[in-house]
XYZ file of C-alpha atoms in Angstrom:
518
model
C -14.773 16.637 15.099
C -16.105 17.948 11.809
C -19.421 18.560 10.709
C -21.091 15.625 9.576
C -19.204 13.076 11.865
C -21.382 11.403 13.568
C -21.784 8.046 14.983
C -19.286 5.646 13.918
C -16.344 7.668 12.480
C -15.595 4.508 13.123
C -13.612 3.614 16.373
C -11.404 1.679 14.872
C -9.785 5.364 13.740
C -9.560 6.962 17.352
C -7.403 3.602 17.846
C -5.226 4.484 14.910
C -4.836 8.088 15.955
C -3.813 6.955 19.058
C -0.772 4.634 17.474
C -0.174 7.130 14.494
C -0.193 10.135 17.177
C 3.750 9.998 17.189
C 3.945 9.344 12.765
C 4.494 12.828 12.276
C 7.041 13.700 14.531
C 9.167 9.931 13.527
C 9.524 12.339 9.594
C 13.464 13.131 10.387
C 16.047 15.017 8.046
C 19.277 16.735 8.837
C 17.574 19.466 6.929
C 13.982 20.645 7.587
C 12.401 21.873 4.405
C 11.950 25.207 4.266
C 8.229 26.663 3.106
C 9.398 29.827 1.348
C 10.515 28.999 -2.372
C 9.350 30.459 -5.522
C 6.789 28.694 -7.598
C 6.921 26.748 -11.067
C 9.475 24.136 -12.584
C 8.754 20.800 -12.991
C 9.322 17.804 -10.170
C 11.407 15.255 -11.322
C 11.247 12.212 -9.925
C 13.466 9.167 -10.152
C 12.221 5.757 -9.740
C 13.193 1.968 -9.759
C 10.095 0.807 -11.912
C 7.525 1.858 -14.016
C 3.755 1.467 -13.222
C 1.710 -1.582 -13.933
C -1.343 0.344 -14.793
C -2.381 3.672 -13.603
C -6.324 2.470 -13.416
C -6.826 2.561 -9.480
C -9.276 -0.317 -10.149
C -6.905 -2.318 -11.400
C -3.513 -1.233 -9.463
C -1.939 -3.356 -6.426
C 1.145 -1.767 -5.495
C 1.727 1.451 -4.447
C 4.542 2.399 -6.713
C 1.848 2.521 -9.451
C -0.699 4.187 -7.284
C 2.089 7.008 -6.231
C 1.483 8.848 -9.637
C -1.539 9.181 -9.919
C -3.287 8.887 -6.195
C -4.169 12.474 -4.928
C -2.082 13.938 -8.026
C -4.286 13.004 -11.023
C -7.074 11.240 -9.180
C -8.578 12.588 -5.807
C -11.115 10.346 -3.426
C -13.829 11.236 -1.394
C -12.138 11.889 1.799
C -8.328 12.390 2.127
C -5.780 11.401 4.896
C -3.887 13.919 6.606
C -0.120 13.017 8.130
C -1.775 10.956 10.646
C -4.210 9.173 8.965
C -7.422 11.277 9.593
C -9.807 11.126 6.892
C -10.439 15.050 5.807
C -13.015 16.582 3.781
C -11.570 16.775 -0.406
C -14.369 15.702 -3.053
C -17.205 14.836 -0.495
C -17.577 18.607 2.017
C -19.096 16.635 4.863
C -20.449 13.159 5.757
C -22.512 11.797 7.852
C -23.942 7.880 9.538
C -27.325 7.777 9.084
C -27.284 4.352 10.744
C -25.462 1.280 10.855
C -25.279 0.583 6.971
C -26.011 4.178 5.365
C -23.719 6.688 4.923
C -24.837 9.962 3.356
C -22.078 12.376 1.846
C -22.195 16.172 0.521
C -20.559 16.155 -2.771
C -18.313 19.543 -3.553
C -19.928 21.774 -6.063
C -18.497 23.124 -9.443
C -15.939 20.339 -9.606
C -15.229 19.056 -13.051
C -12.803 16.237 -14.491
C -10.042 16.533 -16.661
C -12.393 15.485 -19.640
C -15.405 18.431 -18.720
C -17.385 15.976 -17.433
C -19.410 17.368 -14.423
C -18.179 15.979 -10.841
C -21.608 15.067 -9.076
C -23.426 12.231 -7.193
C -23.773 10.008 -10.343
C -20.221 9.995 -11.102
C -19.517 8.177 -7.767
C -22.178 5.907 -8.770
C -20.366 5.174 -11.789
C -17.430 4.556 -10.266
C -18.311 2.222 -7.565
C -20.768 0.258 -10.037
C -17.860 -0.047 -12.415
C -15.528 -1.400 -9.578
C -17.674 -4.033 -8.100
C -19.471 -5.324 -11.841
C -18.125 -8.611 -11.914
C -17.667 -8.258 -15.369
C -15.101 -5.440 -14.558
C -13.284 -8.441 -12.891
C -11.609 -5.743 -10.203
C -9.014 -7.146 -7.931
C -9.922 -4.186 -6.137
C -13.676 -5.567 -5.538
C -13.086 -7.684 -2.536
C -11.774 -4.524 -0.506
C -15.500 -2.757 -1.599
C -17.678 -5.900 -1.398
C -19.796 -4.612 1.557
C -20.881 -1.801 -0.870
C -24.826 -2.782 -1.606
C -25.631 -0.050 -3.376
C -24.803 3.793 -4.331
C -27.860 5.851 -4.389
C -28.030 9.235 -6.160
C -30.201 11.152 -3.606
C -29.768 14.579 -5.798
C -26.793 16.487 -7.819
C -24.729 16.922 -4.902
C -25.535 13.931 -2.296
C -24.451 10.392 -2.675
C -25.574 6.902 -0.129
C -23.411 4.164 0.325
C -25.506 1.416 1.134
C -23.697 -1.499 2.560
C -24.755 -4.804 3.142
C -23.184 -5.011 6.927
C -22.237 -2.242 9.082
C -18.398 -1.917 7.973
C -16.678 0.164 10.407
C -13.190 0.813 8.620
C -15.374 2.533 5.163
C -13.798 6.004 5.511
C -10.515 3.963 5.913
C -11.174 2.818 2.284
C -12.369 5.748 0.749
C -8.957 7.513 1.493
C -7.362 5.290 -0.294
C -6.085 5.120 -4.080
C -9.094 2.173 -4.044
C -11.571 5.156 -3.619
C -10.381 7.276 -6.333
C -12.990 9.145 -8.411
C -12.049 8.580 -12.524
C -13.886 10.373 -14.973
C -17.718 8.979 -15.975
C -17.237 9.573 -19.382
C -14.118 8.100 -19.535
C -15.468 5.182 -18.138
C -18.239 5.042 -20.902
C -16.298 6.026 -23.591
C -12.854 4.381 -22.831
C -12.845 2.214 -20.292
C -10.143 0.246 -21.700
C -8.180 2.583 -21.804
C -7.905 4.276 -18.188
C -4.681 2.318 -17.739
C -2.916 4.187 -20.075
C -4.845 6.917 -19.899
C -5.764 8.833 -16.529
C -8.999 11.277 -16.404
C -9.648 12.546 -13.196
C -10.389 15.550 -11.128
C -6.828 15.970 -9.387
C -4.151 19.135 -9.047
C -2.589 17.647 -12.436
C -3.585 16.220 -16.091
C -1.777 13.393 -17.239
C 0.372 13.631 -20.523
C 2.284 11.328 -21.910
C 3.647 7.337 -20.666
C 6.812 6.291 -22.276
C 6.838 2.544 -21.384
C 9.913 1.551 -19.258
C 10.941 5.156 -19.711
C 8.436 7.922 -18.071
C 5.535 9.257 -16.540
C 4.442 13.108 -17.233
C 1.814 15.161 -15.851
C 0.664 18.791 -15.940
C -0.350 21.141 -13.732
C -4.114 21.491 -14.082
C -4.887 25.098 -14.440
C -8.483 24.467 -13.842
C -8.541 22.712 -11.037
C -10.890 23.933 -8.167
C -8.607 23.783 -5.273
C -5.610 25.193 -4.293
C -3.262 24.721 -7.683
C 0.039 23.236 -7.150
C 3.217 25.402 -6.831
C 4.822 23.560 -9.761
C 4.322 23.463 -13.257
C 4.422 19.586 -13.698
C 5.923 16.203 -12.462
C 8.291 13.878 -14.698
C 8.385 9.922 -13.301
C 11.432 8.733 -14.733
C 12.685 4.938 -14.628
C 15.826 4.378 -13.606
C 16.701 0.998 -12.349
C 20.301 1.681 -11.129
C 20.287 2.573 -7.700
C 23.285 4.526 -7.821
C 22.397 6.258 -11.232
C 19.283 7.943 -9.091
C 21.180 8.507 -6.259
C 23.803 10.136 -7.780
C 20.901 12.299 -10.348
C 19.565 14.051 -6.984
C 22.862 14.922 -6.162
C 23.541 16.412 -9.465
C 20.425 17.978 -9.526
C 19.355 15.885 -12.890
C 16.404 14.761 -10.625
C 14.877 16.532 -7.599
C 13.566 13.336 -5.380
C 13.532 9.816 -5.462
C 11.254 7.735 -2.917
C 13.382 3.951 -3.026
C 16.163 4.821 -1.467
C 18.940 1.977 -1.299
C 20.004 1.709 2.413
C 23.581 0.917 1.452
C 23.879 4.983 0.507
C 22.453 6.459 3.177
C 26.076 7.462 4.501
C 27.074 9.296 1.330
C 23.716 11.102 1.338
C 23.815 12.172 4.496
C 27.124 13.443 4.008
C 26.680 15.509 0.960
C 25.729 18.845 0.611
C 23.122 19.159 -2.344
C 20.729 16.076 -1.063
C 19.068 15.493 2.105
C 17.542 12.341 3.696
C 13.626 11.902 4.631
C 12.240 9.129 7.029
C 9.686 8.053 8.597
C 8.059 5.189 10.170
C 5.081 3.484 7.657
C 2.155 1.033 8.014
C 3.830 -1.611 5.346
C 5.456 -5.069 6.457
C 8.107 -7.044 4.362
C 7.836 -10.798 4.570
C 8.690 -14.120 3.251
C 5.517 -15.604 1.241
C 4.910 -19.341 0.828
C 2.448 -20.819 -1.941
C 0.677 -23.061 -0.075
C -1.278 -24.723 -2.762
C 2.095 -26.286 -3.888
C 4.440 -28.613 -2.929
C 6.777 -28.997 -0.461
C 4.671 -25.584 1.282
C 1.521 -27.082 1.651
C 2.689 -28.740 4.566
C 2.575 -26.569 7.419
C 5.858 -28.402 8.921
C 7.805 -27.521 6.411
C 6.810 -23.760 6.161
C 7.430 -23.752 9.789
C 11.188 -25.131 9.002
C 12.272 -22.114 6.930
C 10.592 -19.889 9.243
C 12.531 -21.001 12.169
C 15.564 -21.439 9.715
C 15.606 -17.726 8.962
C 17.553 -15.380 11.065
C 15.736 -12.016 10.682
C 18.068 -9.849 13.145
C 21.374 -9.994 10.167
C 18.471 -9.117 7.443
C 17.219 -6.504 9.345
C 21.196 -5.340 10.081
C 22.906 -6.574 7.251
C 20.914 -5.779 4.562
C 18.628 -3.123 5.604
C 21.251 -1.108 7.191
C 18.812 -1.168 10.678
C 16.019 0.845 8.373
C 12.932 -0.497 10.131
C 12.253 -3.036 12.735
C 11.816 -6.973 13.244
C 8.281 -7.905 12.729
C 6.411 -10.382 14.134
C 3.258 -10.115 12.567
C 2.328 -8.999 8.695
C 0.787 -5.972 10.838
C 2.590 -2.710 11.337
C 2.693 -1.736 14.839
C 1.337 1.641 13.516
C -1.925 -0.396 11.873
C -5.109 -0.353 13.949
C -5.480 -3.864 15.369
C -1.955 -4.934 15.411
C -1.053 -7.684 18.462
C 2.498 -7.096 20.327
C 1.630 -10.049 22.286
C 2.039 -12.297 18.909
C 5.358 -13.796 19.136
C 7.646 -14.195 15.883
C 9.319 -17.384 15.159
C 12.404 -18.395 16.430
C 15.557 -18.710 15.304
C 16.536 -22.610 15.934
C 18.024 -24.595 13.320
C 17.642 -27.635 15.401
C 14.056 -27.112 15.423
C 14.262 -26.739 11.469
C 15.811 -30.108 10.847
C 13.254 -32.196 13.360
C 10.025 -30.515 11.417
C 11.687 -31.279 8.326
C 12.050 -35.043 9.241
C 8.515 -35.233 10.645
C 7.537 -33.994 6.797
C 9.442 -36.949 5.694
C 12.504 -34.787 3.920
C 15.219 -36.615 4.462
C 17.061 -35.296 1.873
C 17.542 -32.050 1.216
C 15.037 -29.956 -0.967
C 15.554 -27.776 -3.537
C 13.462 -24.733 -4.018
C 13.126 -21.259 -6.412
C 12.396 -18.003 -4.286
C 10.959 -15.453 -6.547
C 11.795 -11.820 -5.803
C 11.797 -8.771 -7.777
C 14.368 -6.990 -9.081
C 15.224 -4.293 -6.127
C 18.537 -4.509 -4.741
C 17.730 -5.037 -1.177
C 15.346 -7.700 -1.739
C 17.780 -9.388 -4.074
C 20.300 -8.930 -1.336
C 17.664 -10.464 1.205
C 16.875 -13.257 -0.964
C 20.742 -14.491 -0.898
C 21.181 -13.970 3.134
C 17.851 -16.616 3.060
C 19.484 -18.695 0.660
C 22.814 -19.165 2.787
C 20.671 -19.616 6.193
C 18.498 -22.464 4.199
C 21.082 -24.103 3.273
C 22.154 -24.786 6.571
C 19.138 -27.362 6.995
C 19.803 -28.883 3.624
C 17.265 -26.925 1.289
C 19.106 -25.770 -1.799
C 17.540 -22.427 -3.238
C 17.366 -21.061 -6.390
C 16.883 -17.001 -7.074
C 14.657 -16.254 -9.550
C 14.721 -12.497 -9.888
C 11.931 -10.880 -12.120
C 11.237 -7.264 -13.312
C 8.875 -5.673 -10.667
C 5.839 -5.927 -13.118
C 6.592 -9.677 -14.239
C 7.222 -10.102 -10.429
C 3.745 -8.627 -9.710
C 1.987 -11.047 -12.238
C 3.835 -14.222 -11.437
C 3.065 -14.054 -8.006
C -0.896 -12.759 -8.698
C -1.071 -16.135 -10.735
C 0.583 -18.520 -8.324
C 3.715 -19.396 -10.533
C 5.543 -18.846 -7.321
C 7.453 -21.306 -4.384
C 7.996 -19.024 -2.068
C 8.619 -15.206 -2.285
C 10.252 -12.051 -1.007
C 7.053 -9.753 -0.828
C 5.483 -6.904 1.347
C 1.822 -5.240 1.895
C 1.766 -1.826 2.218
C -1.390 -0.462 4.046
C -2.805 2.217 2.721
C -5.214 2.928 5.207
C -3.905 2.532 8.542
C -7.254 -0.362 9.466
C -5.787 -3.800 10.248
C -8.511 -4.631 7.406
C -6.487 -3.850 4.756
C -4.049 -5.954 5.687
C -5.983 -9.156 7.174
C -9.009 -9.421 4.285
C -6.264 -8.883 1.201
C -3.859 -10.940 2.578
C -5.343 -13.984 4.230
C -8.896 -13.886 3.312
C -10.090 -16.705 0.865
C -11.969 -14.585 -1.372
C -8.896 -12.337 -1.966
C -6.389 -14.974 -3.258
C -4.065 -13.995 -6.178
C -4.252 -10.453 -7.548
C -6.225 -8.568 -4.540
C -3.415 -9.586 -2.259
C -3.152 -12.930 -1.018
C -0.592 -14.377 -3.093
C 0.213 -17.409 -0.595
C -3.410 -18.510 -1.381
C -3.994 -19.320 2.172
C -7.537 -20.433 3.128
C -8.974 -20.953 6.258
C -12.633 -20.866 7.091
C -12.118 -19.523 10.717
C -9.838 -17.033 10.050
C -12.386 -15.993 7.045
C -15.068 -15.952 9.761
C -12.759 -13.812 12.371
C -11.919 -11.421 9.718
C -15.452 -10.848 8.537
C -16.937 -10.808 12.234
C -14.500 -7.977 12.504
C -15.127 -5.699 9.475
C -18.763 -5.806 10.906
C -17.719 -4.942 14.320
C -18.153 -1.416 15.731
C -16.890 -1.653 18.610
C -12.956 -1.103 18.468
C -11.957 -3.096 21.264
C -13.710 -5.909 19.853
C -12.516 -5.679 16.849
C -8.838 -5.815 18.376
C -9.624 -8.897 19.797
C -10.945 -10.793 16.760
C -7.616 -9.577 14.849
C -5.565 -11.012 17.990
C -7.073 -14.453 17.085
C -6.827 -14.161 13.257
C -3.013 -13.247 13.679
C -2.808 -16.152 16.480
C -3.812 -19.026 14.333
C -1.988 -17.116 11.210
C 1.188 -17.518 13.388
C 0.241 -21.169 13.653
C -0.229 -21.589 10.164
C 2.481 -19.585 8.692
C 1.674 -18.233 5.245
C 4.072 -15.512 5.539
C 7.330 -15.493 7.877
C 7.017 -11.563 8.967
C 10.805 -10.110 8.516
C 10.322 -5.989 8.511
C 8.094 -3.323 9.399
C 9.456 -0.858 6.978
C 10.706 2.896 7.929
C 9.569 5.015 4.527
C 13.193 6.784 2.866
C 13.202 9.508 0.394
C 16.335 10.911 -0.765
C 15.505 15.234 -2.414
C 17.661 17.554 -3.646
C 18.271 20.873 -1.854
C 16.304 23.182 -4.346
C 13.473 21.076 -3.232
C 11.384 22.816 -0.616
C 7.930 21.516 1.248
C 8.535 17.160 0.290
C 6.983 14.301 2.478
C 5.427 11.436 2.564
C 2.129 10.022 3.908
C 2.681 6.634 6.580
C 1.240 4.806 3.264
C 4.855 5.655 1.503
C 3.103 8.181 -0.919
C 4.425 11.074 -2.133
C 2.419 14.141 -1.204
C 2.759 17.234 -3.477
C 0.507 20.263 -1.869
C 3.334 22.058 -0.653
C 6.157 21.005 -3.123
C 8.020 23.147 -4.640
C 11.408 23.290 -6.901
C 13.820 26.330 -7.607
């Protein structure tokens, strides 16, 4: 245990070492990177979309978070492989008591912009997040935040309104990123274009729907990266960034489609990375609209859905059936909670008891990657065999991200990728009232005793207990059926063999202390 844990550091996270303790050794290549390269070059990286925004107040996926989170932008405390919060901007922390928890800010830290690093910029931060007139769909994750008090230079309070066991669990996350304070007061506006933080490199230049540089930061107080910069290039072909690792145009790229991992396991300039992550994919209903706001008919098309031939037909058997939207690797998960059958007969009687007699005909929103397009046309042959007709309506990941934040949705191919390992980040964004739309919960699902469970539990200390309140949450969920769970995912990143020193946290991001390129 470091200095400065004490008390709480929190029991939920001695349950998620315990089912992260075998993440690390799940990372798999045919190759094991070697550490011995020389330094410099830049890391080019080739990916499916661009970002949304790269404000971490304002991002919800993690393919916008992965270019700036721990690269450009560093939290508090940082996870290692398995999930451990560590010491990076904040030395050492400490529970004073059940709702105050004191942390030792690193000295001589400054942002990208000169501004100082110190206790009030955390203030600024966290006060910017949670202003309602910041309109955050971050704020929801934060909300038991009462107040940040600036005790002196170098020590910062969090004062929360309820004792909130999974906080460090936050902080790690791109949620607790630290931007620059006078970037925030001079152009606040403009953070999503424009990154300031403390991190190993500067942002440089965005070329919408093109790509993403940053710099190495030359004055940056830790241990500067091996390479010179990072390039984020879009490239929406899946085979056009396969084959630009092979060719060494690009050195990694982190959405792999499963449908090459033959060939790239069988060449000899690109090598495979996997390993088992806290994110779930899953079917999501609207159920503020018609025909899904009857809970008969959601529980048709879940029982109409056969998730074994997804799982091996279009995923290639990367990942595992789920039957919850919980990873088994996320603290509170429930193996007990069964997933629904498959049993068409069932389908067609729940579908009569909703009074469809006949037929239905549906749009299923997805975005634009291959797989889930793939996915999305398995579900619409299985559907049809209980008379619902379904239109695709496939939409560029950022239009897909907005559409389905606003509700202009039926039903939708989507997953939540934790980023923190606590079953809280999955249970509060995705089924919690407060966090419909935007924050997470894009079936806008409401339910007043699964708010209660899932707010009992974020004040619960006691990890066992906590398990038990998510069993019941996930029990009635079940019941309910907002989502039909289909995958827990297994992460995939395909690198090039001048690449030495690559992986990738269980949150799917990609990690650059040790990277390097000849």
């Amino acid at each position: 245990m470091r200095k400065g844990m004490v008390g709480l550091l929190f029991a939920s996270l001695i349950g998620i070492s315990s089912v992260l303790s075998g993440c690390t050794s799940d990372q798999t290549s045919s190759k094991e990177p070697e550490r011995e390269a020389k330094e410099g070059g830049t890391l080019v990286v080739a990916r499916l979309s661009d970002a949304t925004t790269l404000d971490p107040h304002f991002i919800t996926d993690i393919p916008s978070a992965n270019v700036v989170y721990e690269k450009v932008y560093e939290t508090l405390v940082v996870p290692d492989k398995n999930m451990e919060p560590q010491p990076l901007l904040a030395k050492e922390w400490k529970q004073l008591d059940d709702v105050t928890w004191e942390f030792k800010l690193r000295e001589g830290v400054k942002f990208h912009d000169g501004a100082p690093f110190n206790a009030e910029a955390v203030k600024t931060n966290f006060d910017r997040l949670l202003d309602p007139k910041t309109s955050s769909p971050q704020a929801g994750k934060l909300e038991m935040i009462k107040e940040i008090k600036v005790v002196d230079e170098t020590t910062v309070q969090f004062k929360l309104k309820y004792p909130y066991a999974p906080l460090l669990s936050i902080l790690v996350s791109n949620e607790g990123s630290i931007l620059s304070p006078k970037a925030i007061t001079e152009n606040s506006d403009k953070l999503g274009q424009n990154p300031v933080g403390t991190g190993p490199f500067v942002f440089k230049s965005w070329k919408s729907g093109e790509e993403i540089v940053l710099s190495k930061n030359k004055d940056y107080w830790g241990d500067k990266p091996k390479i010179d910069g990072v390039v984020f290039k879009v490239v929406p072909e899946d085979a056009t960034r396969i084959a630009m690792v092979e060719t060494g145009e690009a050195h990694v790229t982190d959405q792999v489609p499963v449908t090459e991992i033959d060939r790239i396991e069988a060449s000899d300039t690109m090598d495979l990375y996997r390993t088992d992550g806290l994110a779930v994919e899953y079917l999501s209903f609207n159920v503020k609209n018609k025909p899904f706001d009857d809970v008969r008919v959601r529980k048709a098309v879940a029982h109409a859905i056969e998730v074994d031939s997804i799982i091996k037909g279009v995923y290639n058997d990367v990942g595992t059936k789920a039957n919850s939207t919980m990873s088994p690797k996320v603290f509170g998960y429930d193996p007990d909670i069964k997933g629904y059958d498959y049993d068409i007969n069932e389908s067609k009687k729940l579908l009569k008891e909703a009074g469809i007699k006949d037929g239905l005909e549906i749009t299923l929103t997805t975005s634009d990657r291959k797989e889930r397009i793939n996915m999305a046309e398995v579900i619409q042959s299985q559907l049809k065999g209980i008379g619902i007709k379904v239109k695709i309506q496939v939409l560029e990941y950022g239009a897909y991200i907005d559409a389905t934040a606003k509700g202009e949705h039926q039903v939708s191919i989507g997953g939540w990728g934790n980023a923190t390992g606590d079953g809280d980040y999955n249970q509060f964004n995705l089924f919690d009232s407060k966090s419909q739309g935007a924050a997470g919960n894009s079936s806008f699902y409401s339910n007043p005793e699964v708010d209660k469970l899932i707010e009992t539990a974020r004040k619960e200390s006691d990890g066992d207990k906590r398990k038990e309140l998510y069993s019941k949450a996930q029990e009635i969920e079940r019941e309910e059926v907002p989502y039909v769970p289909i995958r827990n995912y297994e992460h995939l990143a395909v690198y090039g063999e001048t690449v030495k020193g690559l992986w990738l946290n269980p949150a799917n991001y990609l990690m650059l202390d040790d990277i390097t390129v000849q």
